């Protein structure tokens, strides 16, 4: 963390991927070409029929007067968290119009002139703003993605002046979107807590409650790529925080989820959010819920945009397995660590897929 704080600028000149894509190049630069073992297979990049659906949950069923329907829905969610770490939700209470508007203003932002976007360029200090790389290692293999990262919570980190001022409606829509998605996160953490056999407010409290919990947004823009079989939009990783709500593009698949030995390409359902468990929920649940490795592929025909809303514990809160989930048959699997310590830990180690949370396992 100390090393990171000293880095006032990126180690190399920043390459804006959208500008590369728009330049008409036929071959991608070498620093975007992944190692042979890390490249997506030809089948996953070229075949639109090779897509699957992760579990789909209709949250309206939880309001049913039929107890069996409510119980069945809770069980589907529980099974998805245990076996997939991912599921999609519909009838979730967030306005479909707001979802479309949020996607729309961000697409407009990424299509602004470069000098307008550059006003919000980020640095390695906080990553907040307009960016095109995550790591600070010189010579690293880069992802085919531009992004914008911003904070919602805690309030002391929220600074709307760092949010895009164009399009004109952008800041208002970003604010409304954050409020509505936050409500959905609160609802989902209650469901997850109950399914673990805990008090419904357990995860909300462990995240720090209303005053200390964290929330941030990373909007990913994946431009068209002339050689999608050689690179990735986002390298394999598990999300380090608590829970992620992803608003995907309406008709462009790109997210791939590790399921067993396979990479499953997720087919977006209209007006659905994709929900996935983060590393902190895996720790809190003592690995009953799984934080699963995922990545993003790109294609040569269409650009893609997605909004990843991260709902996290407060940075200084100690995260460890729930006492109620530690038994004679299931001992404590993880050492206690604050979320800030964990983020520093994985920054030091660098991206390493699922091994980042597995390396925290308590010695037997």
mmCIF file of C-alpha atoms in Angstrom:
data_model
loop_
_atom_site.group_PDB
_atom_site.id
_atom_site.type_symbol
_atom_site.label_atom_id
_atom_site.label_comp_id
_atom_site.label_asym_id
_atom_site.label_seq_id
_atom_site.Cartn_x
_atom_site.Cartn_y
_atom_site.Cartn_z
ATOM 1 C CA UNK A 1 0.000 0.000 0.000
ATOM 2 C CA UNK A 2 2.902 2.357 0.784
ATOM 3 C CA UNK A 3 4.443 1.540 -2.593
ATOM 4 C CA UNK A 4 1.135 2.279 -4.309
ATOM 5 C CA UNK A 5 0.727 5.626 -2.569
ATOM 6 C CA UNK A 6 4.089 6.770 -3.899
ATOM 7 C CA UNK A 7 3.084 6.138 -7.494
ATOM 8 C CA UNK A 8 1.722 9.463 -8.661
ATOM 9 C CA UNK A 9 1.499 8.362 -12.296
ATOM 10 C CA UNK A 10 1.409 5.235 -14.401
ATOM 11 C CA UNK A 11 4.739 3.534 -15.232
ATOM 12 C CA UNK A 12 4.147 3.810 -18.992
ATOM 13 C CA UNK A 13 2.196 6.100 -21.326
ATOM 14 C CA UNK A 14 -1.498 5.227 -21.186
ATOM 15 C CA UNK A 15 -3.005 3.671 -24.307
ATOM 16 C CA UNK A 16 -6.715 4.413 -24.688
ATOM 17 C CA UNK A 17 -8.204 1.241 -26.124
ATOM 18 C CA UNK A 18 -11.102 3.030 -27.828
ATOM 19 C CA UNK A 19 -8.644 5.198 -29.735
ATOM 20 C CA UNK A 20 -6.728 2.089 -30.809
ATOM 21 C CA UNK A 21 -9.927 0.434 -31.988
ATOM 22 C CA UNK A 22 -11.067 3.523 -33.907
ATOM 23 C CA UNK A 23 -7.686 3.933 -35.606
ATOM 24 C CA UNK A 24 -8.415 1.020 -37.937
ATOM 25 C CA UNK A 25 -5.518 -1.208 -36.874
ATOM 26 C CA UNK A 26 -5.624 -4.805 -38.128
ATOM 27 C CA UNK A 27 -3.266 -6.180 -35.471
ATOM 28 C CA UNK A 28 -3.369 -5.380 -31.757
ATOM 29 C CA UNK A 29 -0.178 -4.109 -30.033
ATOM 30 C CA UNK A 30 2.014 -6.789 -28.493
ATOM 31 C CA UNK A 31 1.325 -5.676 -24.915
ATOM 32 C CA UNK A 32 -2.350 -6.663 -25.365
ATOM 33 C CA UNK A 33 -1.510 -10.145 -26.668
ATOM 34 C CA UNK A 34 -2.049 -12.675 -23.884
ATOM 35 C CA UNK A 35 0.128 -15.708 -23.287
ATOM 36 C CA UNK A 36 -1.055 -18.721 -25.276
ATOM 37 C CA UNK A 37 -2.386 -20.419 -22.134
ATOM 38 C CA UNK A 38 -4.447 -17.335 -21.181
ATOM 39 C CA UNK A 39 -6.160 -16.742 -24.503
ATOM 40 C CA UNK A 40 -9.851 -17.519 -25.022
ATOM 41 C CA UNK A 41 -10.534 -20.513 -27.225
ATOM 42 C CA UNK A 42 -11.727 -19.991 -30.783
ATOM 43 C CA UNK A 43 -15.052 -21.558 -29.842
ATOM 44 C CA UNK A 44 -15.801 -19.024 -27.095
ATOM 45 C CA UNK A 45 -14.812 -15.980 -29.147
ATOM 46 C CA UNK A 46 -16.471 -16.871 -32.425
ATOM 47 C CA UNK A 47 -19.526 -18.968 -31.611
ATOM 48 C CA UNK A 48 -22.479 -16.965 -30.346
ATOM 49 C CA UNK A 49 -24.337 -20.253 -29.789
ATOM 50 C CA UNK A 50 -21.803 -21.307 -27.142
ATOM 51 C CA UNK A 51 -23.479 -19.313 -24.404
ATOM 52 C CA UNK A 52 -25.283 -20.540 -21.310
ATOM 53 C CA UNK A 53 -27.402 -19.150 -18.550
ATOM 54 C CA UNK A 54 -26.335 -19.110 -14.941
ATOM 55 C CA UNK A 55 -29.266 -19.620 -12.517
ATOM 56 C CA UNK A 56 -32.102 -17.127 -13.059
ATOM 57 C CA UNK A 57 -34.062 -15.894 -10.029
ATOM 58 C CA UNK A 58 -37.429 -14.106 -10.136
ATOM 59 C CA UNK A 59 -37.411 -12.037 -6.940
ATOM 60 C CA UNK A 60 -41.153 -11.447 -7.289
ATOM 61 C CA UNK A 61 -41.583 -15.069 -6.180
ATOM 62 C CA UNK A 62 -40.377 -14.088 -2.705
ATOM 63 C CA UNK A 63 -43.581 -12.043 -2.336
ATOM 64 C CA UNK A 64 -45.807 -14.994 -3.257
ATOM 65 C CA UNK A 65 -48.603 -15.982 -0.893
ATOM 66 C CA UNK A 66 -47.574 -19.589 -1.579
ATOM 67 C CA UNK A 67 -44.964 -20.574 0.999
ATOM 68 C CA UNK A 68 -43.643 -23.400 -1.188
ATOM 69 C CA UNK A 69 -42.835 -20.929 -3.993
ATOM 70 C CA UNK A 70 -41.015 -18.655 -1.538
ATOM 71 C CA UNK A 71 -39.058 -21.596 -0.084
ATOM 72 C CA UNK A 72 -38.165 -22.927 -3.521
ATOM 73 C CA UNK A 73 -36.867 -19.519 -4.629
ATOM 74 C CA UNK A 74 -34.734 -19.176 -1.493
ATOM 75 C CA UNK A 75 -33.310 -22.645 -2.156
ATOM 76 C CA UNK A 76 -32.465 -21.786 -5.784
ATOM 77 C CA UNK A 77 -30.552 -18.708 -4.551
ATOM 78 C CA UNK A 78 -28.763 -20.771 -1.893
ATOM 79 C CA UNK A 79 -27.753 -23.430 -4.405
ATOM 80 C CA UNK A 80 -26.533 -20.793 -6.870
ATOM 81 C CA UNK A 81 -24.315 -19.187 -4.183
ATOM 82 C CA UNK A 82 -22.880 -22.571 -3.202
ATOM 83 C CA UNK A 83 -22.362 -24.083 -6.655
ATOM 84 C CA UNK A 84 -21.986 -21.167 -9.069
ATOM 85 C CA UNK A 85 -21.201 -18.033 -7.056
ATOM 86 C CA UNK A 86 -23.291 -16.278 -9.728
ATOM 87 C CA UNK A 87 -26.969 -15.833 -10.579
ATOM 88 C CA UNK A 88 -29.216 -13.406 -12.454
ATOM 89 C CA UNK A 89 -32.200 -11.592 -10.948
ATOM 90 C CA UNK A 90 -35.323 -10.190 -12.600
ATOM 91 C CA UNK A 91 -38.236 -8.310 -11.028
ATOM 92 C CA UNK A 92 -35.667 -6.797 -8.711
ATOM 93 C CA UNK A 93 -37.309 -3.419 -8.157
ATOM 94 C CA UNK A 94 -34.848 -1.241 -10.099
ATOM 95 C CA UNK A 95 -36.533 0.760 -12.869
ATOM 96 C CA UNK A 96 -35.863 -0.662 -16.330
ATOM 97 C CA UNK A 97 -35.812 2.887 -17.669
ATOM 98 C CA UNK A 98 -33.131 3.865 -15.159
ATOM 99 C CA UNK A 99 -31.070 0.821 -16.145
ATOM 100 C CA UNK A 100 -31.280 1.775 -19.820
ATOM 101 C CA UNK A 101 -30.496 5.431 -19.074
ATOM 102 C CA UNK A 102 -27.455 4.470 -17.004
ATOM 103 C CA UNK A 103 -26.083 2.337 -19.830
ATOM 104 C CA UNK A 104 -26.907 5.100 -22.306
ATOM 105 C CA UNK A 105 -25.140 8.001 -20.586
ATOM 106 C CA UNK A 106 -22.023 5.911 -20.033
ATOM 107 C CA UNK A 107 -21.944 4.837 -23.663
ATOM 108 C CA UNK A 108 -22.201 8.507 -24.596
ATOM 109 C CA UNK A 109 -19.338 9.336 -22.234
ATOM 110 C CA UNK A 110 -16.992 6.774 -23.777
ATOM 111 C CA UNK A 111 -17.828 8.124 -27.231
ATOM 112 C CA UNK A 112 -16.916 11.703 -26.293
ATOM 113 C CA UNK A 113 -13.808 13.307 -27.785
ATOM 114 C CA UNK A 114 -10.655 12.110 -26.088
ATOM 115 C CA UNK A 115 -9.808 15.557 -24.695
ATOM 116 C CA UNK A 116 -13.179 15.646 -22.875
ATOM 117 C CA UNK A 117 -12.595 12.228 -21.325
ATOM 118 C CA UNK A 118 -9.004 13.087 -20.428
ATOM 119 C CA UNK A 119 -10.271 15.744 -18.017
ATOM 120 C CA UNK A 120 -11.242 12.837 -15.762
ATOM 121 C CA UNK A 121 -8.116 10.701 -16.266
ATOM 122 C CA UNK A 122 -7.205 8.655 -13.214
ATOM 123 C CA UNK A 123 -3.943 7.782 -11.466
ATOM 124 C CA UNK A 124 -2.695 4.730 -9.523
ATOM 125 C CA UNK A 125 -3.348 6.511 -6.216
ATOM 126 C CA UNK A 126 -7.093 5.810 -6.095
ATOM 127 C CA UNK A 127 -7.994 4.547 -9.589
ATOM 128 C CA UNK A 128 -10.951 6.954 -9.442
ATOM 129 C CA UNK A 129 -11.760 8.398 -12.844
ATOM 130 C CA UNK A 130 -11.209 7.463 -16.483
ATOM 131 C CA UNK A 131 -8.686 4.666 -16.885
ATOM 132 C CA UNK A 132 -7.289 2.044 -19.220
ATOM 133 C CA UNK A 133 -5.103 -0.116 -17.004
ATOM 134 C CA UNK A 134 -5.228 -1.522 -13.468
ATOM 135 C CA UNK A 135 -1.732 -2.741 -12.686
ATOM 136 C CA UNK A 136 1.379 -0.662 -12.161
ATOM 137 C CA UNK A 137 3.899 -3.282 -13.266
ATOM 138 C CA UNK A 138 5.964 -2.023 -16.188
ATOM 139 C CA UNK A 139 5.601 -4.156 -19.297
ATOM 140 C CA UNK A 140 2.468 -5.937 -18.028
ATOM 141 C CA UNK A 141 0.026 -7.556 -20.438
ATOM 142 C CA UNK A 142 -2.938 -5.184 -20.743
ATOM 143 C CA UNK A 143 -6.672 -5.834 -21.065
ATOM 144 C CA UNK A 144 -8.724 -4.610 -24.045
ATOM 145 C CA UNK A 145 -10.834 -2.243 -21.960
ATOM 146 C CA UNK A 146 -11.307 1.391 -20.957
ATOM 147 C CA UNK A 147 -13.165 2.080 -17.714
ATOM 148 C CA UNK A 148 -14.451 4.688 -15.285
ATOM 149 C CA UNK A 149 -14.255 4.076 -11.533
ATOM 150 C CA UNK A 150 -16.059 6.108 -8.862
ATOM 151 C CA UNK A 151 -17.080 5.930 -5.183
ATOM 152 C CA UNK A 152 -20.576 6.065 -3.664
ATOM 153 C CA UNK A 153 -19.849 5.029 -0.066
ATOM 154 C CA UNK A 154 -18.636 5.782 2.493
ATOM 155 C CA UNK A 155 -19.761 9.391 2.130
ATOM 156 C CA UNK A 156 -16.272 10.752 2.858
ATOM 157 C CA UNK A 157 -15.028 9.167 -0.388
ATOM 158 C CA UNK A 158 -17.930 10.305 -2.548
ATOM 159 C CA UNK A 159 -17.015 13.277 -4.748
ATOM 160 C CA UNK A 160 -19.431 14.052 -7.569
ATOM 161 C CA UNK A 161 -16.951 16.574 -8.992
ATOM 162 C CA UNK A 162 -14.910 13.558 -10.085
ATOM 163 C CA UNK A 163 -17.889 12.121 -11.967
ATOM 164 C CA UNK A 164 -18.336 12.916 -15.684
ATOM 165 C CA UNK A 165 -19.894 16.329 -16.332
ATOM 166 C CA UNK A 166 -20.888 15.228 -19.845
ATOM 167 C CA UNK A 167 -23.428 14.126 -20.917
ATOM 168 C CA UNK A 168 -25.288 16.816 -18.944
ATOM 169 C CA UNK A 169 -27.595 14.276 -17.262
ATOM 170 C CA UNK A 170 -24.743 11.928 -16.336
ATOM 171 C CA UNK A 171 -24.194 12.913 -12.684
ATOM 172 C CA UNK A 172 -27.913 12.890 -11.881
ATOM 173 C CA UNK A 173 -28.435 9.465 -13.443
ATOM 174 C CA UNK A 174 -25.306 8.043 -11.774
ATOM 175 C CA UNK A 175 -26.592 9.253 -8.401
ATOM 176 C CA UNK A 176 -30.089 7.813 -8.875
ATOM 177 C CA UNK A 177 -28.677 4.549 -10.147
ATOM 178 C CA UNK A 178 -26.445 4.180 -7.080
ATOM 179 C CA UNK A 179 -29.346 4.760 -4.688
ATOM 180 C CA UNK A 180 -31.580 2.166 -6.358
ATOM 181 C CA UNK A 181 -28.920 -0.508 -6.750
ATOM 182 C CA UNK A 182 -27.915 0.008 -3.106
ATOM 183 C CA UNK A 183 -31.474 -0.889 -2.058
ATOM 184 C CA UNK A 184 -31.243 -4.094 -4.082
ATOM 185 C CA UNK A 185 -27.907 -4.954 -2.460
ATOM 186 C CA UNK A 186 -29.447 -4.481 0.992
ATOM 187 C CA UNK A 187 -32.312 -6.780 0.047
ATOM 188 C CA UNK A 188 -29.973 -9.443 -1.324
ATOM 189 C CA UNK A 189 -27.673 -9.444 1.718
ATOM 190 C CA UNK A 190 -30.722 -10.160 3.903
ATOM 191 C CA UNK A 191 -31.610 -13.118 1.685
ATOM 192 C CA UNK A 192 -28.021 -14.425 1.759
ATOM 193 C CA UNK A 193 -27.853 -14.063 5.562
ATOM 194 C CA UNK A 194 -31.106 -15.970 6.075
ATOM 195 C CA UNK A 195 -29.975 -18.749 3.727
ATOM 196 C CA UNK A 196 -26.810 -19.138 5.824
ATOM 197 C CA UNK A 197 -28.964 -19.601 8.927
ATOM 198 C CA UNK A 198 -27.913 -16.216 10.316
ATOM 199 C CA UNK A 199 -29.813 -13.130 11.443
ATOM 200 C CA UNK A 200 -31.128 -11.309 8.351
ATOM 201 C CA UNK A 201 -29.009 -8.254 9.190
ATOM 202 C CA UNK A 202 -25.810 -10.251 9.711
ATOM 203 C CA UNK A 203 -24.033 -9.315 6.466
ATOM 204 C CA UNK A 204 -25.284 -5.716 6.601
ATOM 205 C CA UNK A 205 -23.844 -5.364 10.116
ATOM 206 C CA UNK A 206 -20.576 -7.119 9.244
ATOM 207 C CA UNK A 207 -20.135 -4.806 6.260
ATOM 208 C CA UNK A 208 -20.270 -1.872 8.704
ATOM 209 C CA UNK A 209 -23.950 -0.958 8.646
ATOM 210 C CA UNK A 210 -25.232 2.276 7.125
ATOM 211 C CA UNK A 211 -22.237 4.366 8.221
ATOM 212 C CA UNK A 212 -19.178 2.297 7.319
ATOM 213 C CA UNK A 213 -20.074 0.035 4.390
ATOM 214 C CA UNK A 214 -18.549 0.762 1.020
ATOM 215 C CA UNK A 215 -19.937 0.969 -2.510
ATOM 216 C CA UNK A 216 -18.298 1.873 -5.805
ATOM 217 C CA UNK A 217 -18.940 1.607 -9.520
ATOM 218 C CA UNK A 218 -16.679 0.488 -12.326
ATOM 219 C CA UNK A 219 -18.073 1.056 -15.801
ATOM 220 C CA UNK A 220 -16.275 -1.082 -18.375
ATOM 221 C CA UNK A 221 -16.128 -0.196 -22.065
ATOM 222 C CA UNK A 222 -14.890 -2.927 -24.414
ATOM 223 C CA UNK A 223 -14.299 -1.523 -27.923
ATOM 224 C CA UNK A 224 -14.340 -3.690 -31.038
ATOM 225 C CA UNK A 225 -11.142 -5.708 -31.320
ATOM 226 C CA UNK A 226 -9.542 -6.847 -34.614
ATOM 227 C CA UNK A 227 -8.014 -9.948 -32.964
ATOM 228 C CA UNK A 228 -10.340 -11.052 -30.156
ATOM 229 C CA UNK A 229 -8.788 -14.523 -30.018
ATOM 230 C CA UNK A 230 -5.472 -13.057 -28.786
ATOM 231 C CA UNK A 231 -6.622 -10.916 -25.865
ATOM 232 C CA UNK A 232 -9.225 -10.446 -23.128
ATOM 233 C CA UNK A 233 -11.408 -7.533 -22.057
ATOM 234 C CA UNK A 234 -10.747 -8.410 -18.426
ATOM 235 C CA UNK A 235 -8.280 -11.023 -17.182
ATOM 236 C CA UNK A 236 -9.416 -13.892 -14.912
ATOM 237 C CA UNK A 237 -10.057 -12.756 -11.345
ATOM 238 C CA UNK A 238 -12.450 -13.039 -8.439
ATOM 239 C CA UNK A 239 -13.949 -9.855 -7.029
ATOM 240 C CA UNK A 240 -12.123 -8.867 -3.815
ATOM 241 C CA UNK A 241 -15.115 -7.155 -2.151
ATOM 242 C CA UNK A 242 -18.465 -8.292 -0.793
ATOM 243 C CA UNK A 243 -20.960 -8.641 -3.632
ATOM 244 C CA UNK A 244 -21.144 -7.380 -7.217
ATOM 245 C CA UNK A 245 -24.226 -6.370 -9.213
ATOM 246 C CA UNK A 246 -23.427 -6.265 -12.901
ATOM 247 C CA UNK A 247 -25.617 -4.503 -15.439
ATOM 248 C CA UNK A 248 -24.495 -6.085 -18.720
ATOM 249 C CA UNK A 249 -24.992 -4.885 -22.269
ATOM 250 C CA UNK A 250 -28.425 -5.756 -23.626
ATOM 251 C CA UNK A 251 -27.455 -8.016 -26.508
ATOM 252 C CA UNK A 252 -23.680 -8.534 -26.428
ATOM 253 C CA UNK A 253 -22.384 -11.494 -24.410
ATOM 254 C CA UNK A 254 -18.892 -11.169 -22.948
ATOM 255 C CA UNK A 255 -18.791 -12.316 -19.331
ATOM 256 C CA UNK A 256 -17.376 -15.800 -18.798
ATOM 257 C CA UNK A 257 -17.665 -17.663 -15.499
ATOM 258 C CA UNK A 258 -15.441 -20.525 -14.406
ATOM 259 C CA UNK A 259 -17.620 -23.563 -13.726
ATOM 260 C CA UNK A 260 -15.587 -26.653 -12.971
ATOM 261 C CA UNK A 261 -12.985 -26.883 -15.734
ATOM 262 C CA UNK A 262 -15.038 -24.892 -18.228
ATOM 263 C CA UNK A 263 -15.491 -21.226 -19.074
ATOM 264 C CA UNK A 264 -19.228 -20.574 -19.390
ATOM 265 C CA UNK A 265 -20.246 -17.561 -21.492
ATOM 266 C CA UNK A 266 -23.203 -15.913 -19.762
ATOM 267 C CA UNK A 267 -26.166 -14.951 -21.910
ATOM 268 C CA UNK A 268 -27.662 -11.706 -20.528
ATOM 269 C CA UNK A 269 -31.377 -11.810 -19.737
ATOM 270 C CA UNK A 270 -33.266 -8.587 -20.625
ATOM 271 C CA UNK A 271 -33.607 -6.205 -17.660
ATOM 272 C CA UNK A 272 -31.702 -8.548 -15.340
ATOM 273 C CA UNK A 273 -28.762 -7.942 -13.040
ATOM 274 C CA UNK A 274 -25.976 -10.491 -12.782
ATOM 275 C CA UNK A 275 -25.085 -11.023 -9.113
ATOM 276 C CA UNK A 276 -21.864 -12.582 -7.896
ATOM 277 C CA UNK A 277 -20.306 -13.305 -4.546
ATOM 278 C CA UNK A 278 -17.015 -11.555 -3.730
ATOM 279 C CA UNK A 279 -14.055 -12.801 -1.701
ATOM 280 C CA UNK A 280 -15.303 -11.167 1.526
ATOM 281 C CA UNK A 281 -18.587 -13.100 1.438
ATOM 282 C CA UNK A 282 -16.665 -16.294 0.786
ATOM 283 C CA UNK A 283 -14.645 -15.567 3.951
ATOM 284 C CA UNK A 284 -17.671 -14.538 6.052
ATOM 285 C CA UNK A 285 -19.555 -17.676 4.986
ATOM 286 C CA UNK A 286 -16.511 -19.850 5.730
ATOM 287 C CA UNK A 287 -16.482 -20.880 2.046
ATOM 288 C CA UNK A 288 -20.120 -22.059 2.006
ATOM 289 C CA UNK A 289 -20.716 -19.358 -0.613
ATOM 290 C CA UNK A 290 -18.195 -19.254 -3.453
ATOM 291 C CA UNK A 291 -16.414 -16.269 -4.971
ATOM 292 C CA UNK A 292 -15.809 -17.555 -8.480
ATOM 293 C CA UNK A 293 -13.182 -16.666 -11.040
ATOM 294 C CA UNK A 294 -14.494 -14.867 -14.115
ATOM 295 C CA UNK A 295 -13.190 -12.993 -17.163
ATOM 296 C CA UNK A 296 -14.447 -11.029 -20.177
ATOM 297 C CA UNK A 297 -14.007 -11.806 -23.869
ATOM 298 C CA UNK A 298 -14.254 -9.226 -26.650
ATOM 299 C CA UNK A 299 -15.304 -9.445 -30.279
ATOM 300 C CA UNK A 300 -14.551 -7.843 -33.628
ATOM 301 C CA UNK A 301 -18.122 -6.929 -34.589
ATOM 302 C CA UNK A 302 -19.563 -5.106 -31.565
ATOM 303 C CA UNK A 303 -18.446 -2.920 -28.701
ATOM 304 C CA UNK A 304 -19.765 -3.763 -25.235
ATOM 305 C CA UNK A 305 -20.454 -1.787 -22.052
ATOM 306 C CA UNK A 306 -21.174 -3.036 -18.530
ATOM 307 C CA UNK A 307 -21.704 -1.437 -15.107
ATOM 308 C CA UNK A 308 -20.208 -3.307 -12.146
ATOM 309 C CA UNK A 309 -21.542 -2.072 -8.784
ATOM 310 C CA UNK A 310 -19.371 -3.295 -5.897
ATOM 311 C CA UNK A 311 -20.985 -3.540 -2.450
ATOM 312 C CA UNK A 312 -18.226 -3.912 0.130
ATOM 313 C CA UNK A 313 -17.360 -4.020 3.816
ATOM 314 C CA UNK A 314 -15.880 -0.862 5.299
ATOM 315 C CA UNK A 315 -12.131 -0.782 4.776
ATOM 316 C CA UNK A 316 -11.137 -0.989 8.449
ATOM 317 C CA UNK A 317 -13.578 -3.727 9.473
ATOM 318 C CA UNK A 318 -12.074 -7.088 10.394
ATOM 319 C CA UNK A 319 -13.537 -9.837 8.225
ATOM 320 C CA UNK A 320 -13.522 -13.437 9.409
ATOM 321 C CA UNK A 321 -15.821 -16.486 9.192
ATOM 322 C CA UNK A 322 -19.089 -16.180 11.128
ATOM 323 C CA UNK A 323 -18.832 -17.993 14.468
ATOM 324 C CA UNK A 324 -22.141 -19.733 13.753
ATOM 325 C CA UNK A 325 -20.652 -21.305 10.611
ATOM 326 C CA UNK A 326 -17.645 -22.810 12.380
ATOM 327 C CA UNK A 327 -18.341 -26.364 13.581
ATOM 328 C CA UNK A 328 -16.472 -29.548 14.440
ATOM 329 C CA UNK A 329 -16.993 -30.656 10.846
ATOM 330 C CA UNK A 330 -16.132 -27.262 9.359
ATOM 331 C CA UNK A 331 -13.240 -25.515 11.073
ATOM 332 C CA UNK A 332 -12.218 -21.872 10.534
ATOM 333 C CA UNK A 333 -10.911 -21.652 6.969
ATOM 334 C CA UNK A 334 -9.620 -18.066 6.853
ATOM 335 C CA UNK A 335 -7.427 -15.819 8.940
ATOM 336 C CA UNK A 336 -8.978 -12.479 10.011
ATOM 337 C CA UNK A 337 -8.087 -9.504 7.821
ATOM 338 C CA UNK A 338 -9.576 -6.079 7.175
ATOM 339 C CA UNK A 339 -10.794 -5.287 3.669
ATOM 340 C CA UNK A 340 -8.079 -2.616 3.317
ATOM 341 C CA UNK A 341 -5.417 -5.138 4.329
ATOM 342 C CA UNK A 342 -6.803 -7.620 1.826
ATOM 343 C CA UNK A 343 -6.757 -5.079 -1.006
ATOM 344 C CA UNK A 344 -3.154 -4.199 -0.176
ATOM 345 C CA UNK A 345 -2.335 -7.900 -0.079
ATOM 346 C CA UNK A 346 -3.689 -8.632 -3.549
ATOM 347 C CA UNK A 347 -2.161 -5.471 -5.017
ATOM 348 C CA UNK A 348 1.226 -6.618 -3.772
ATOM 349 C CA UNK A 349 0.758 -10.111 -5.167
ATOM 350 C CA UNK A 350 -0.847 -8.941 -8.400
ATOM 351 C CA UNK A 351 -3.806 -10.590 -10.161
ATOM 352 C CA UNK A 352 -3.688 -14.333 -9.678
ATOM 353 C CA UNK A 353 -7.157 -15.643 -10.388
ATOM 354 C CA UNK A 354 -8.883 -17.476 -7.568
ATOM 355 C CA UNK A 355 -5.650 -18.112 -5.661
ATOM 356 C CA UNK A 356 -5.845 -14.665 -4.065
ATOM 357 C CA UNK A 357 -8.539 -15.629 -1.525
ATOM 358 C CA UNK A 358 -7.446 -19.252 -1.294
ATOM 359 C CA UNK A 359 -4.015 -18.112 -0.142
ATOM 360 C CA UNK A 360 -5.663 -16.602 2.952
ATOM 361 C CA UNK A 361 -6.750 -19.994 4.222
ATOM 362 C CA UNK A 362 -5.889 -20.610 7.837
ATOM 363 C CA UNK A 363 -3.073 -23.121 8.394
ATOM 364 C CA UNK A 364 -4.305 -26.404 9.837
#
